[in-house]
CSV table of C-alpha atoms in Angstrom, one decimal:
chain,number,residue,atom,x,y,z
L,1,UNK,CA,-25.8,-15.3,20.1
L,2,UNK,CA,-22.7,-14.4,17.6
L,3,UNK,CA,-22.8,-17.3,15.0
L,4,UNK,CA,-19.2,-18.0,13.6
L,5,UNK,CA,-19.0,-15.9,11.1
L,6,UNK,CA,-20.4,-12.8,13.0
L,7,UNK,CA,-17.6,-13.6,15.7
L,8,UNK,CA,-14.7,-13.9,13.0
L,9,UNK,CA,-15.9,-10.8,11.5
L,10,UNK,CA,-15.8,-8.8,15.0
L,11,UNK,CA,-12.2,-10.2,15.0
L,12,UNK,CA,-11.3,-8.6,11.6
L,13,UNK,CA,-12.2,-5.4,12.8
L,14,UNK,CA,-10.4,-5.7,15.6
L,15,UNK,CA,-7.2,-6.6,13.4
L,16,UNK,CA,-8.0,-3.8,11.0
L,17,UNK,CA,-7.5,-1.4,14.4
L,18,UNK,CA,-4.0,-3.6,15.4
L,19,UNK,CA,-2.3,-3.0,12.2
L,20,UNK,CA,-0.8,-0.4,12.3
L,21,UNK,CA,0.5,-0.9,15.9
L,22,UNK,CA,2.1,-4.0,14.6
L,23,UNK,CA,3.6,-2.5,11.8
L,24,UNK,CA,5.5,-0.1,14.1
L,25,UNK,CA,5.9,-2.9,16.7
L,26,UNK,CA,7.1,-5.2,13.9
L,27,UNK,CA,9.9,-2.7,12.4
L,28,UNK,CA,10.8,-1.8,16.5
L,29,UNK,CA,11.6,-5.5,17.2
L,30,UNK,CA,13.3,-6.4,13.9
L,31,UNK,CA,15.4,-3.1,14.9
L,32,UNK,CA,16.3,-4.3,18.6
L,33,UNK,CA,17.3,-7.9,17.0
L,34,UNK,CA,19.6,-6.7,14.4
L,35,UNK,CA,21.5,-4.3,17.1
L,36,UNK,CA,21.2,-7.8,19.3
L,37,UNK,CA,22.6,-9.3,16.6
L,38,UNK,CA,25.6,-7.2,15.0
L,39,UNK,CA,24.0,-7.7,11.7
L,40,UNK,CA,20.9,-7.8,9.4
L,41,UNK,CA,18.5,-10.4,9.7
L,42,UNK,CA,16.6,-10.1,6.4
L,43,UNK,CA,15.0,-13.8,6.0
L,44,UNK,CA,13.6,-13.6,9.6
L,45,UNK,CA,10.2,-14.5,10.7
L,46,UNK,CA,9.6,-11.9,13.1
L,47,UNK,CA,6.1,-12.4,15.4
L,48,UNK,CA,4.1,-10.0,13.6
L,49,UNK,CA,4.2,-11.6,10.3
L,50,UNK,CA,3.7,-14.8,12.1
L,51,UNK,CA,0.6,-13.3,13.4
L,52,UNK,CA,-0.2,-12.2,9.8
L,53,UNK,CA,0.3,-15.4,8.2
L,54,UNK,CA,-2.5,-17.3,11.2
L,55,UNK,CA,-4.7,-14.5,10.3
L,56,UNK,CA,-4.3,-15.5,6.0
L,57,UNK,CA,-5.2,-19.0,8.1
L,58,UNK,CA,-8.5,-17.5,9.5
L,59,UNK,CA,-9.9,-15.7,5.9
L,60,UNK,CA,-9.1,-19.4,4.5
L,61,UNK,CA,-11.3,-20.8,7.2
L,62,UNK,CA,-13.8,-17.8,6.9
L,63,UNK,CA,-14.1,-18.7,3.2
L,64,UNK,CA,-14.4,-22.2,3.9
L,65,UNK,CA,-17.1,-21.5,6.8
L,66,UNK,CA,-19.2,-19.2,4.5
L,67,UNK,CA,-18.6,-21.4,1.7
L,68,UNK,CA,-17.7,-18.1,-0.2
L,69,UNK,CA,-17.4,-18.7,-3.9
L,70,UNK,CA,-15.8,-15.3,-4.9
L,71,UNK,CA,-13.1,-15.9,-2.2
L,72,UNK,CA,-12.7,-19.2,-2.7
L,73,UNK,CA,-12.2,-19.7,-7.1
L,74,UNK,CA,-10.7,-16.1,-6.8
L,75,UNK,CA,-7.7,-17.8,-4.3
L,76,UNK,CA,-7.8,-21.3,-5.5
L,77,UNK,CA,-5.8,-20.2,-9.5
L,78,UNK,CA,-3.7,-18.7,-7.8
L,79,UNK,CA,-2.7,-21.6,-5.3
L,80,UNK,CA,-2.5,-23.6,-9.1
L,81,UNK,CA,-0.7,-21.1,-10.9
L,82,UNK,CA,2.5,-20.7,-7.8
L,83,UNK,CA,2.6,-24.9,-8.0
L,84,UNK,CA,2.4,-24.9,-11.6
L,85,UNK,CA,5.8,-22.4,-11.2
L,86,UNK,CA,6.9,-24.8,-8.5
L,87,UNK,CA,6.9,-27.6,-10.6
L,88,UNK,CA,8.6,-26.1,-13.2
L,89,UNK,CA,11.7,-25.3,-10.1
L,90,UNK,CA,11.4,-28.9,-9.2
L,91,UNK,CA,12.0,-29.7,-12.5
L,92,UNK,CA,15.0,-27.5,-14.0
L,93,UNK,CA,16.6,-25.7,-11.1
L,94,UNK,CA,19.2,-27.4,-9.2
L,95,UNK,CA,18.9,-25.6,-6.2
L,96,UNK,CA,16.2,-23.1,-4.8
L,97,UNK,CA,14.5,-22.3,-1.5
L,98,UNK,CA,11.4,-24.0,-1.3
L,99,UNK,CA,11.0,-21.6,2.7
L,100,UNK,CA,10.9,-18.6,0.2
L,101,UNK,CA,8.7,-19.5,-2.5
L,102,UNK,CA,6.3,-20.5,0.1
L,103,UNK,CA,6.8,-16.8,2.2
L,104,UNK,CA,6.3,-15.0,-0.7
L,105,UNK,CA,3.4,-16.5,-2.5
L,106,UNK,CA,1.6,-16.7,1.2
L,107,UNK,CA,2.1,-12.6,1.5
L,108,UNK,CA,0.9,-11.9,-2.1
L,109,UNK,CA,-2.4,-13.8,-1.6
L,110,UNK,CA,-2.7,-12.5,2.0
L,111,UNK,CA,-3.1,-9.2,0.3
L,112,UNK,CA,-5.7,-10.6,-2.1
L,113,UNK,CA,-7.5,-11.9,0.7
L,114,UNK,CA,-7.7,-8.7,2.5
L,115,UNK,CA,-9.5,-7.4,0.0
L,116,UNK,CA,-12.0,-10.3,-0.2
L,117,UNK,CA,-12.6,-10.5,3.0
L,118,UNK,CA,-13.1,-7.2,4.1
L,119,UNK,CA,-15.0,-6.2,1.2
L,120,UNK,CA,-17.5,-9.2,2.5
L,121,UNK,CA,-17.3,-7.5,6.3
L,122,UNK,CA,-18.3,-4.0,4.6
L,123,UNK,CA,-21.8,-5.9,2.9
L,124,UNK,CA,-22.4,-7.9,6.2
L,125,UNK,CA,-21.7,-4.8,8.6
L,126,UNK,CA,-25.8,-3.6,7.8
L,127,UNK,CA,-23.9,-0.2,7.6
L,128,UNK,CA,-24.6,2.3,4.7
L,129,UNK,CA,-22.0,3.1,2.1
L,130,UNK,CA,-21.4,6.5,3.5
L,131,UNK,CA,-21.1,4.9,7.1
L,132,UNK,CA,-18.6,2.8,6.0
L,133,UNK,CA,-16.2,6.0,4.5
L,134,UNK,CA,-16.9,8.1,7.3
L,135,UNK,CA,-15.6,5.2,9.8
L,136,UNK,CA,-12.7,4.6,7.1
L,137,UNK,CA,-12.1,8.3,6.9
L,138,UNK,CA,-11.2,8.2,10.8
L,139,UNK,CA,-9.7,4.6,10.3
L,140,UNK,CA,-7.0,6.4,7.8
L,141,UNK,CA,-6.6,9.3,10.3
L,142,UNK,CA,-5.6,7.7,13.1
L,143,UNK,CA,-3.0,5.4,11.1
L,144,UNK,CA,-1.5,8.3,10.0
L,145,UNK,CA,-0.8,9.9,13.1
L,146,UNK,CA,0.4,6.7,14.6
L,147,UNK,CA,2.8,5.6,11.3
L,148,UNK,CA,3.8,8.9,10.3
L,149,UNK,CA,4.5,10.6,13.7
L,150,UNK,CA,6.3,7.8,15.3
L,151,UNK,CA,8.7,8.7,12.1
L,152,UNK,CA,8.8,12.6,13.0
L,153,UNK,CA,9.3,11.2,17.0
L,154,UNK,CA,11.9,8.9,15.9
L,155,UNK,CA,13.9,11.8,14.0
L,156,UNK,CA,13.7,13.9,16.6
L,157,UNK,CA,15.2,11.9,18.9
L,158,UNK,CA,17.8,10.0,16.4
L,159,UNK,CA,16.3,6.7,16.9
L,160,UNK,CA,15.6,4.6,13.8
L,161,UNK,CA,16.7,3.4,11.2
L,162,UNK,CA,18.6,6.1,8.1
L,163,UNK,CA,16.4,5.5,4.7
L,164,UNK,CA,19.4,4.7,2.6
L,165,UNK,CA,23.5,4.0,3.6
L,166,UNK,CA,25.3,3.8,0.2
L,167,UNK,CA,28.4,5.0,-1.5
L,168,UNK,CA,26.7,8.4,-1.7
L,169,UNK,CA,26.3,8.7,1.8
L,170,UNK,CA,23.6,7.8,4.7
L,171,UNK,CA,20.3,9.9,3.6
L,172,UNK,CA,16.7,10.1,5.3
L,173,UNK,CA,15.2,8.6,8.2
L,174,UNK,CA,12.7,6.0,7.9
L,175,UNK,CA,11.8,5.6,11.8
L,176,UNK,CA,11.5,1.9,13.2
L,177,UNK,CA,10.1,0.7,9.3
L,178,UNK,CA,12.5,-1.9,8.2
L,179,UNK,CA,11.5,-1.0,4.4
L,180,UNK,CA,11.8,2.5,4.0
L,181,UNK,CA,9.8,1.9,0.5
L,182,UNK,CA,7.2,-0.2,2.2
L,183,UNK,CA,6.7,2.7,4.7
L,184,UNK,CA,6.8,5.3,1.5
L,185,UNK,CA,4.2,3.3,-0.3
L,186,UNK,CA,1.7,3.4,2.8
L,187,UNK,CA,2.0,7.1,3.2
L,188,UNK,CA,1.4,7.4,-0.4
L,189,UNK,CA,-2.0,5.8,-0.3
L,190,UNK,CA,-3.4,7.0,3.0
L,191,UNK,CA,-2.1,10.9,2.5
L,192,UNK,CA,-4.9,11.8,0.1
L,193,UNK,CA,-7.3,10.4,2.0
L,194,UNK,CA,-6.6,12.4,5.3
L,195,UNK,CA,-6.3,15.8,3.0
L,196,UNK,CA,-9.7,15.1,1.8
L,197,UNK,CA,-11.3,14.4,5.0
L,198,UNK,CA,-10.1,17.1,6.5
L,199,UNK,CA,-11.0,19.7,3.1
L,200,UNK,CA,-14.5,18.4,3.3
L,201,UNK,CA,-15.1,18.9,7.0
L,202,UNK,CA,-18.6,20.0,7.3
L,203,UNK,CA,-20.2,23.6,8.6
L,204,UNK,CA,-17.6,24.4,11.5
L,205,UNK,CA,-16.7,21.9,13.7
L,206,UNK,CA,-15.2,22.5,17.3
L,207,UNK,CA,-11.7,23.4,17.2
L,208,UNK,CA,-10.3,19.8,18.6
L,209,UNK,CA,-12.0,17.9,15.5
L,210,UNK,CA,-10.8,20.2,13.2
L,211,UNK,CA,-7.3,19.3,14.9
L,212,UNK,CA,-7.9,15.8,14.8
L,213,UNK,CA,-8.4,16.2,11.0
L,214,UNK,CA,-6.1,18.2,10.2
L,215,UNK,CA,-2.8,16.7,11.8
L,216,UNK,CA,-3.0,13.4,9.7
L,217,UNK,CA,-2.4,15.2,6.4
L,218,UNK,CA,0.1,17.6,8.0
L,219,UNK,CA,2.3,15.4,9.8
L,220,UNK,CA,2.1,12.6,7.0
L,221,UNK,CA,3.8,15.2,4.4
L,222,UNK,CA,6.2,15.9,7.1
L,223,UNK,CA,7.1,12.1,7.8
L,224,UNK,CA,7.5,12.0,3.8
L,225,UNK,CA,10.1,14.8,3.5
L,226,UNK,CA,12.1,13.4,6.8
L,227,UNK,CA,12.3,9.7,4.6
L,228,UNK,CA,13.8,11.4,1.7
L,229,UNK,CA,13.8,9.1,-1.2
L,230,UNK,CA,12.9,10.0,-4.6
L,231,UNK,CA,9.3,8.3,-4.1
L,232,UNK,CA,8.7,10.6,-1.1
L,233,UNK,CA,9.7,13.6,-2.8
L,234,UNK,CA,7.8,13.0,-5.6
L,235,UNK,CA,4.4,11.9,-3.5
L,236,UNK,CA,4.6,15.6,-1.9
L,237,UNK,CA,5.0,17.2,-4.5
L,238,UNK,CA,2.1,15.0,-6.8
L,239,UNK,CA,-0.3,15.4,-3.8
L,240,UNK,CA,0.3,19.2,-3.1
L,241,UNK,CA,0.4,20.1,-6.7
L,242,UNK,CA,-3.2,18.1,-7.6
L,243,UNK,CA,-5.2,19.8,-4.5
L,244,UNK,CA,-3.7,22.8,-5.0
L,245,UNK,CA,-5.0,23.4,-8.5
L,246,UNK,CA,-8.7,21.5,-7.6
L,247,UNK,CA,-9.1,23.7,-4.7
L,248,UNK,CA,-8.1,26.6,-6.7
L,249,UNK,CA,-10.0,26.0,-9.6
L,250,UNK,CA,-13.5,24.8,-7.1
L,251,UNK,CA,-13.1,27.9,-6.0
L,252,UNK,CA,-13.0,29.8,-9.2
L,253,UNK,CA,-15.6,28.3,-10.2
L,254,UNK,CA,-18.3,28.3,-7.3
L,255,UNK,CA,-17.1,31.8,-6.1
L,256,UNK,CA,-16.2,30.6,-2.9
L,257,UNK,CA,-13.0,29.6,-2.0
L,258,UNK,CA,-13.0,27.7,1.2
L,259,UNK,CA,-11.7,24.3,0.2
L,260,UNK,CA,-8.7,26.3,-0.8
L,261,UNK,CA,-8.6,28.0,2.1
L,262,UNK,CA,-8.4,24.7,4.2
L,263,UNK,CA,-5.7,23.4,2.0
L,264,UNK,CA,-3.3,26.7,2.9
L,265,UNK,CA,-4.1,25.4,7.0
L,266,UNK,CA,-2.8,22.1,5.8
L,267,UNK,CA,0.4,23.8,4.2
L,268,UNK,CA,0.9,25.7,7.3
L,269,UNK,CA,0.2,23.0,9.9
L,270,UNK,CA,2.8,21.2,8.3
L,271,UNK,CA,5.2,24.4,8.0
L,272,UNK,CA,4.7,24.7,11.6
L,273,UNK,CA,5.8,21.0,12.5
L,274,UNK,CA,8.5,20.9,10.4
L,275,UNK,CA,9.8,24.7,11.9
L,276,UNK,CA,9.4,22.7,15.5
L,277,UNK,CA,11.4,19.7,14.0
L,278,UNK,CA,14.3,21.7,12.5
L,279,UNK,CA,14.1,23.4,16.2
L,280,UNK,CA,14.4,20.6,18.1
L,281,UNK,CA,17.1,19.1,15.6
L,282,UNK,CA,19.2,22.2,15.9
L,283,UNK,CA,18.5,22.9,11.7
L,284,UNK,CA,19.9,19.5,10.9
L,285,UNK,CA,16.4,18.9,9.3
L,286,UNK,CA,17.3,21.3,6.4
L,287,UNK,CA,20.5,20.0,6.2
L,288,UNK,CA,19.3,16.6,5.8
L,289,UNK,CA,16.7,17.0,3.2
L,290,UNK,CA,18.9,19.3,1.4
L,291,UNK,CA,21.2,16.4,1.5
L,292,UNK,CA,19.5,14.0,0.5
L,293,UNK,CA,18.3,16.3,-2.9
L,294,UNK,CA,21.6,16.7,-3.9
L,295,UNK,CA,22.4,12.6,-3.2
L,296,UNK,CA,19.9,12.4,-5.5
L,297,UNK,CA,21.7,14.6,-8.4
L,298,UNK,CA,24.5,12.9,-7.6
L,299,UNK,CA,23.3,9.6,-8.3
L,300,UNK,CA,21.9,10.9,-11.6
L,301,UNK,CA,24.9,12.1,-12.8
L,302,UNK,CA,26.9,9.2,-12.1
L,303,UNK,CA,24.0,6.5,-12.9
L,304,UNK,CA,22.1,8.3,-14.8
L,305,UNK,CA,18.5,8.6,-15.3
L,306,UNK,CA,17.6,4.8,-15.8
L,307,UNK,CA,20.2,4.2,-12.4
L,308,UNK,CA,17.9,7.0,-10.5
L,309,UNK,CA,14.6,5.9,-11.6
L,310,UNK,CA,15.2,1.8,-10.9
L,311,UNK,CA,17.7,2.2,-8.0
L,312,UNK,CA,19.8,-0.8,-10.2
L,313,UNK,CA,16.9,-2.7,-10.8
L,314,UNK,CA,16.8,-2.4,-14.5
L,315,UNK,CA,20.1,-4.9,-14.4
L,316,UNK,CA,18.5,-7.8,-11.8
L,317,UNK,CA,15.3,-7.6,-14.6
L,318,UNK,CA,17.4,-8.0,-17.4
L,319,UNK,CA,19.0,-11.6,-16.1
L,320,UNK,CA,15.6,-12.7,-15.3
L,321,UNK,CA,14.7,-11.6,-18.8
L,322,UNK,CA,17.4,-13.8,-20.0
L,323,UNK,CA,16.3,-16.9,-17.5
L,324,UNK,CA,12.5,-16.2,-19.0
L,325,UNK,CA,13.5,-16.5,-22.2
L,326,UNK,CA,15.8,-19.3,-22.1
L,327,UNK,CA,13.1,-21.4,-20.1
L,328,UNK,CA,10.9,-22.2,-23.4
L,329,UNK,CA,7.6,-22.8,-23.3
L,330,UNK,CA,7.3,-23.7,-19.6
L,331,UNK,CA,8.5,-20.7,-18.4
L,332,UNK,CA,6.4,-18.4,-20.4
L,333,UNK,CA,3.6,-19.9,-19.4
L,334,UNK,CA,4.5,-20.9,-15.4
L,335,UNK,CA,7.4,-19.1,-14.9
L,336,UNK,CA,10.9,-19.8,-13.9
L,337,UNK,CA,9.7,-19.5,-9.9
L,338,UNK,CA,10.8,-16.9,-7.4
L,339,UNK,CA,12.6,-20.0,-4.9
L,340,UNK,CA,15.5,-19.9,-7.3
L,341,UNK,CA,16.1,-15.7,-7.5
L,342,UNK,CA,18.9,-14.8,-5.6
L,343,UNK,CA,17.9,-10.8,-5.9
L,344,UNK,CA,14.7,-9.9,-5.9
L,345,UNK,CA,13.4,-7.5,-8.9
L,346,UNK,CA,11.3,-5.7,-6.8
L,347,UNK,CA,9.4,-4.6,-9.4
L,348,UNK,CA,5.9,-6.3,-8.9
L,349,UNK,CA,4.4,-6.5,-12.2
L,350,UNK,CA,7.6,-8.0,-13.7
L,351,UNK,CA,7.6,-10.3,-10.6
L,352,UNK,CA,4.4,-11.7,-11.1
L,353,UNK,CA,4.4,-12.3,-15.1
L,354,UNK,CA,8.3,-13.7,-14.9
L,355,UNK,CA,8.2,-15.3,-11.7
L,356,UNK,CA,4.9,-17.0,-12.2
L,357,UNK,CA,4.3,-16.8,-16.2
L,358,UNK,CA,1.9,-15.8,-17.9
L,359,UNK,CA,-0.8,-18.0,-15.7
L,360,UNK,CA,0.1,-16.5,-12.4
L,361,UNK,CA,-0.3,-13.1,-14.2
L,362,UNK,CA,-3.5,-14.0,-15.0
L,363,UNK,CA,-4.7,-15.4,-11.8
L,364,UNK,CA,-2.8,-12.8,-9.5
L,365,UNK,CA,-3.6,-9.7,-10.9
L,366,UNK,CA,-7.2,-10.1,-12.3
L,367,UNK,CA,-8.8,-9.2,-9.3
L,368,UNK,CA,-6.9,-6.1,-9.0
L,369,UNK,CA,-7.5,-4.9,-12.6
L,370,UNK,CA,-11.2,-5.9,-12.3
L,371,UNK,CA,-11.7,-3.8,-9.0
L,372,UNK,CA,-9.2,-1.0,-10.5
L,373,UNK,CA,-10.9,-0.6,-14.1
L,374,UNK,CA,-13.9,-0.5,-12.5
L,375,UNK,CA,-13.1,2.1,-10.1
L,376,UNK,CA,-11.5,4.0,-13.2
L,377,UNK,CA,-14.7,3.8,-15.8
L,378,UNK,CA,-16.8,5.9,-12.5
L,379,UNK,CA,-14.1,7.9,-12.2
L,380,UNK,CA,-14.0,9.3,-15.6
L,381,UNK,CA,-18.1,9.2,-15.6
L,382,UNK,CA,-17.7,11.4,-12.8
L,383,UNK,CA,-17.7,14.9,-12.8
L,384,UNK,CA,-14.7,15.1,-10.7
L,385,UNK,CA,-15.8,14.7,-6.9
L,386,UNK,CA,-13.0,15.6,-4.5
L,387,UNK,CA,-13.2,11.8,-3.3
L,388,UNK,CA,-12.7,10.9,-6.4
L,389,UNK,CA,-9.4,12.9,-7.2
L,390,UNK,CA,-7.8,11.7,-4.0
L,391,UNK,CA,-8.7,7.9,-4.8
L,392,UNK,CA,-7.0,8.3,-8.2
L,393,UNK,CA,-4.0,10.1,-7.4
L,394,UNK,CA,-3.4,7.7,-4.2
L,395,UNK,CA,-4.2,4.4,-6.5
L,396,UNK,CA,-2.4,5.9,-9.3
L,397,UNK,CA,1.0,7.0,-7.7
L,398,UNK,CA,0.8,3.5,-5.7
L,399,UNK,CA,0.2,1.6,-9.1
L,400,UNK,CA,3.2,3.9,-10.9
L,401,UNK,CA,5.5,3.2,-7.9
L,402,UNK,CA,5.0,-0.8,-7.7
L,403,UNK,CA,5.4,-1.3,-11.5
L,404,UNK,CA,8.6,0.5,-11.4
L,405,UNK,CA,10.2,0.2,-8.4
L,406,UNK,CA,7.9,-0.7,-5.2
L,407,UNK,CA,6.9,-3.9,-3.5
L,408,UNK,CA,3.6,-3.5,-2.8
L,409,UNK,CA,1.3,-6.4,-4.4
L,410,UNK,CA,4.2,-9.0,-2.3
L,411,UNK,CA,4.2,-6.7,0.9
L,412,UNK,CA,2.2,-7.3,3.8
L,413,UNK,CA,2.4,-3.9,5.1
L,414,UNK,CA,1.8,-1.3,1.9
L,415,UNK,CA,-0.4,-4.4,0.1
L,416,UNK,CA,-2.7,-4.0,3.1
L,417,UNK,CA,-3.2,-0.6,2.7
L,418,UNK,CA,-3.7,-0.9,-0.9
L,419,UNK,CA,-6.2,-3.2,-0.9
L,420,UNK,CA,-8.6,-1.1,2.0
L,421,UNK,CA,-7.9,1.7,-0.6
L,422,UNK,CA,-9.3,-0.2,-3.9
L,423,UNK,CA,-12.1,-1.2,-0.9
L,424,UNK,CA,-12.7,3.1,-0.2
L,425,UNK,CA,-12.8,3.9,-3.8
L,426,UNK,CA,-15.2,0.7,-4.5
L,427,UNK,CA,-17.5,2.0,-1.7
L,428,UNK,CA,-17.3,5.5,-2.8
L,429,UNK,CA,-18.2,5.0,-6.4
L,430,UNK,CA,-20.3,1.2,-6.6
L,431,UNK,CA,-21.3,1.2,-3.0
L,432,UNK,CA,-22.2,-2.4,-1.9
L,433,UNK,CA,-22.4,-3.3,-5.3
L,434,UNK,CA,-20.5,-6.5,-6.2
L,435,UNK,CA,-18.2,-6.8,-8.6
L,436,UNK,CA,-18.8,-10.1,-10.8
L,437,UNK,CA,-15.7,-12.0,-12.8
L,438,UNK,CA,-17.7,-14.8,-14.9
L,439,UNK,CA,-20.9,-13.3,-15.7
L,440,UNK,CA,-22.7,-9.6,-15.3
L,441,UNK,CA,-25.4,-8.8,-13.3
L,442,UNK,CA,-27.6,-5.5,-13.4
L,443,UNK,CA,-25.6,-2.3,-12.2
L,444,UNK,CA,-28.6,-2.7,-9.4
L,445,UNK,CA,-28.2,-5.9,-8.0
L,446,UNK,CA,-26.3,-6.0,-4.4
L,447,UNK,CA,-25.4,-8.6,-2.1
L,448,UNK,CA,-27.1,-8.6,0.8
């Protein structure tokens, strides 16, 4: 008989399958509501992050059940660090929004606790290392053909959302996604990991698992270019241009150039779904990338680099520079709170550190540098592994992209995601290892 953490477990998993249905349900009812509504509802609670929020409920009471120390003193600073900055709002703010502080202190330490949790299912699922990839390698698949080709179905037929309406003009599609970055950032991560899958496809596989394979990777770069922001663009082109010149260079050196060969089917599965597209759209496709390319020039030239890069950001960061500054010694040290922010920076490294001082930086973001500079010291012992490559570039694009102009660590959508990537590379490079904060052990020991 199931004992209660055996049964909470089996219910994680079955979440991990649900998620991202209920992103695409989620961004589908928030849609239907706004139309319903005659206007954007952008503090709403909509069911699926209601559903999230009971879920951060269950990995409290898993830790609490388990009596999980890592989880538990790995949460608990960061619970005293965000009422540390509460205080401090309490104190010298006339008026903030106690609702928000609370919304967006509970998403950042769900995604925290995603990557506890799960990294305590993958040592208590008594699968091997390799088990555990190949199941995430068909786990990354599947969400990308869900995600990114409900964006190419959308597009096709003009449902959705545009990515961006501004003075410059209405650019991109993003689907049902209420974020177009949130949706740009998920891409991001999952893309290399489907093009890797599908270059290291063993012997020769019948010809409807190399299709299942190969359509994540394809349609993904598709969804990218139909969502035309600067990110996007810039996530083709990074991904593309890295596998291209590893493939190529492989094959150089062992005399054998298959993996490069796979990689041109990947270029021309997608060049065949974006002809189809641009069929089915009467051209309009070309029209609207090309578009949105020269929105993009256009918004250089009249913002210039700084304006093209931060999207206006750079302005919302310096007044909070000015409220961090002018909040002496509290402030540097709790922050001045995100309840009292009327614009978010959306920057999430500058969030943390100003909204939460230097404690919550600390607190919030050690677990995330210990699992990343761990990932990063194998990585550069290695001799370059293909798994390796597409780990770095998909944690390294994501980690450029939230420190200057993505919500990712405060986002309960592309935070997921993120976190079950730190968790592949982790797996791929330390296997069940643990990782240890306070003390080391041997590079052998593993927790059973």
């Amino acid at each position: 008989m199931l004992n209660t953490r055996q049964k909470l477990e089996n219910f994680f998993l079955f979440y991990l399958l649900l998620n991202p249905f209920l992103d695409l349900v989620g961004g589908i009812y928030l849609r239907v509501s706004t139309l319903l509504a005659r206007e954007p509802l952008y503090d709403m609670i909509t069911p699926v992050l209601a559903l999230r929020m009971m879920v951060l409920l269950l990995f409290a009471f898993y830790a609490l059940r388990t009596m999980d120390k890592k989880i538990i003193f790995t949460i608990l600073p960061i619970g005293v660090a965000w009422l540390l900055s509460l205080i401090g709002e309490f104190l010298f703010l006339e008026e903030f929004s106690l609702f928000a502080d609370i919304q967006y202190i509970a998403k950042f330490v769900y995604n925290v606790a995603v990557l506890l949790v799960y990294w305590r299912f993958c040592q208590h699922s008594g699968l091997t290392p390799k088990q555990l990839l190949d199941k995430a390698d068909w786990y990354v698949g599947v969400t990308l053909l869900i995600l990114a080709g409900s964006i190419l179905l959308s597009y096709v037929f003009g449902l959705g959302y545009a990515t961006y309406g501004d003075r410059f003009g209405v650019s991109g599609s993003r689907g049902f996604f209420y974020s177009g970055n949130d949706i740009t950032a998920v891409l991001m991560l999952l893309l290399p990991l489907a093009l890797t899958a599908y270059l290291r496809l063993e012997g020769k596989p019948a010809a409807k698992i190399r299709l299942f394979w190969l359509l994540p990777p394809a349609v993904t770069i598709a969804a990218l270019l139909i969502i035309s922001t600067k990110t996007s663009f810039i996530a083709v082109g990074i991904v593309l241009l890295t596998f291209f010149f590893y493939t190529w260079f492989q094959g150089r050196k062992a005399k054998d150039y298959r993996l490069l060969r796979r990689f041109g089917m990947v270029v021309l599965t997608f060049a065949g779904i974006f002809i189809l597209i641009s069929l089915a759209s009467q051209a309009a496709l070309f029209f609207d990338i090309g578009f949105s390319l020269g929105k993009l020039r256009r918004i250089q030239e009249s913002t210039g680099l700084d304006g093209l890069l931060f999207s206006g950001r750079q302005d919302i960061l310096h007044d909070v520079v000015d409220q961090f500054k002018e909040g002496g010694p509290f402030a540097w040290l709790f922050g001045i709170g995100r309840g009292g922010q009327k614009k978010l920076i959306e920057m999430d490294l500058f969030e943390v550190v100003f909204y939460y001082g230097l404690t919550g930086a600390v607190t919030m973001l050690w677990t995330y540098l210990r699992v990343g500079v761990d990932f990063l010291k194998a990585f550069f012992r290695s001799a370059g592994d293909i798994v390796g490559v597409a780990c770095f570039v998909s944690l390294g694009s994501t980690v450029a992209y939230l420190i200057i102009a993505g919500h990712v660590l405060f986002s309960v959508t592309s935070g997921f995601y993120f976190a079950l990537v730190l968790l592949y590379a982790r797996l791929h490079y330390q296997g069940l290892e643990d990782w240890h904060f306070w003390k080391r052990k041997s590079r052998s020991a593993a927790l059973s």
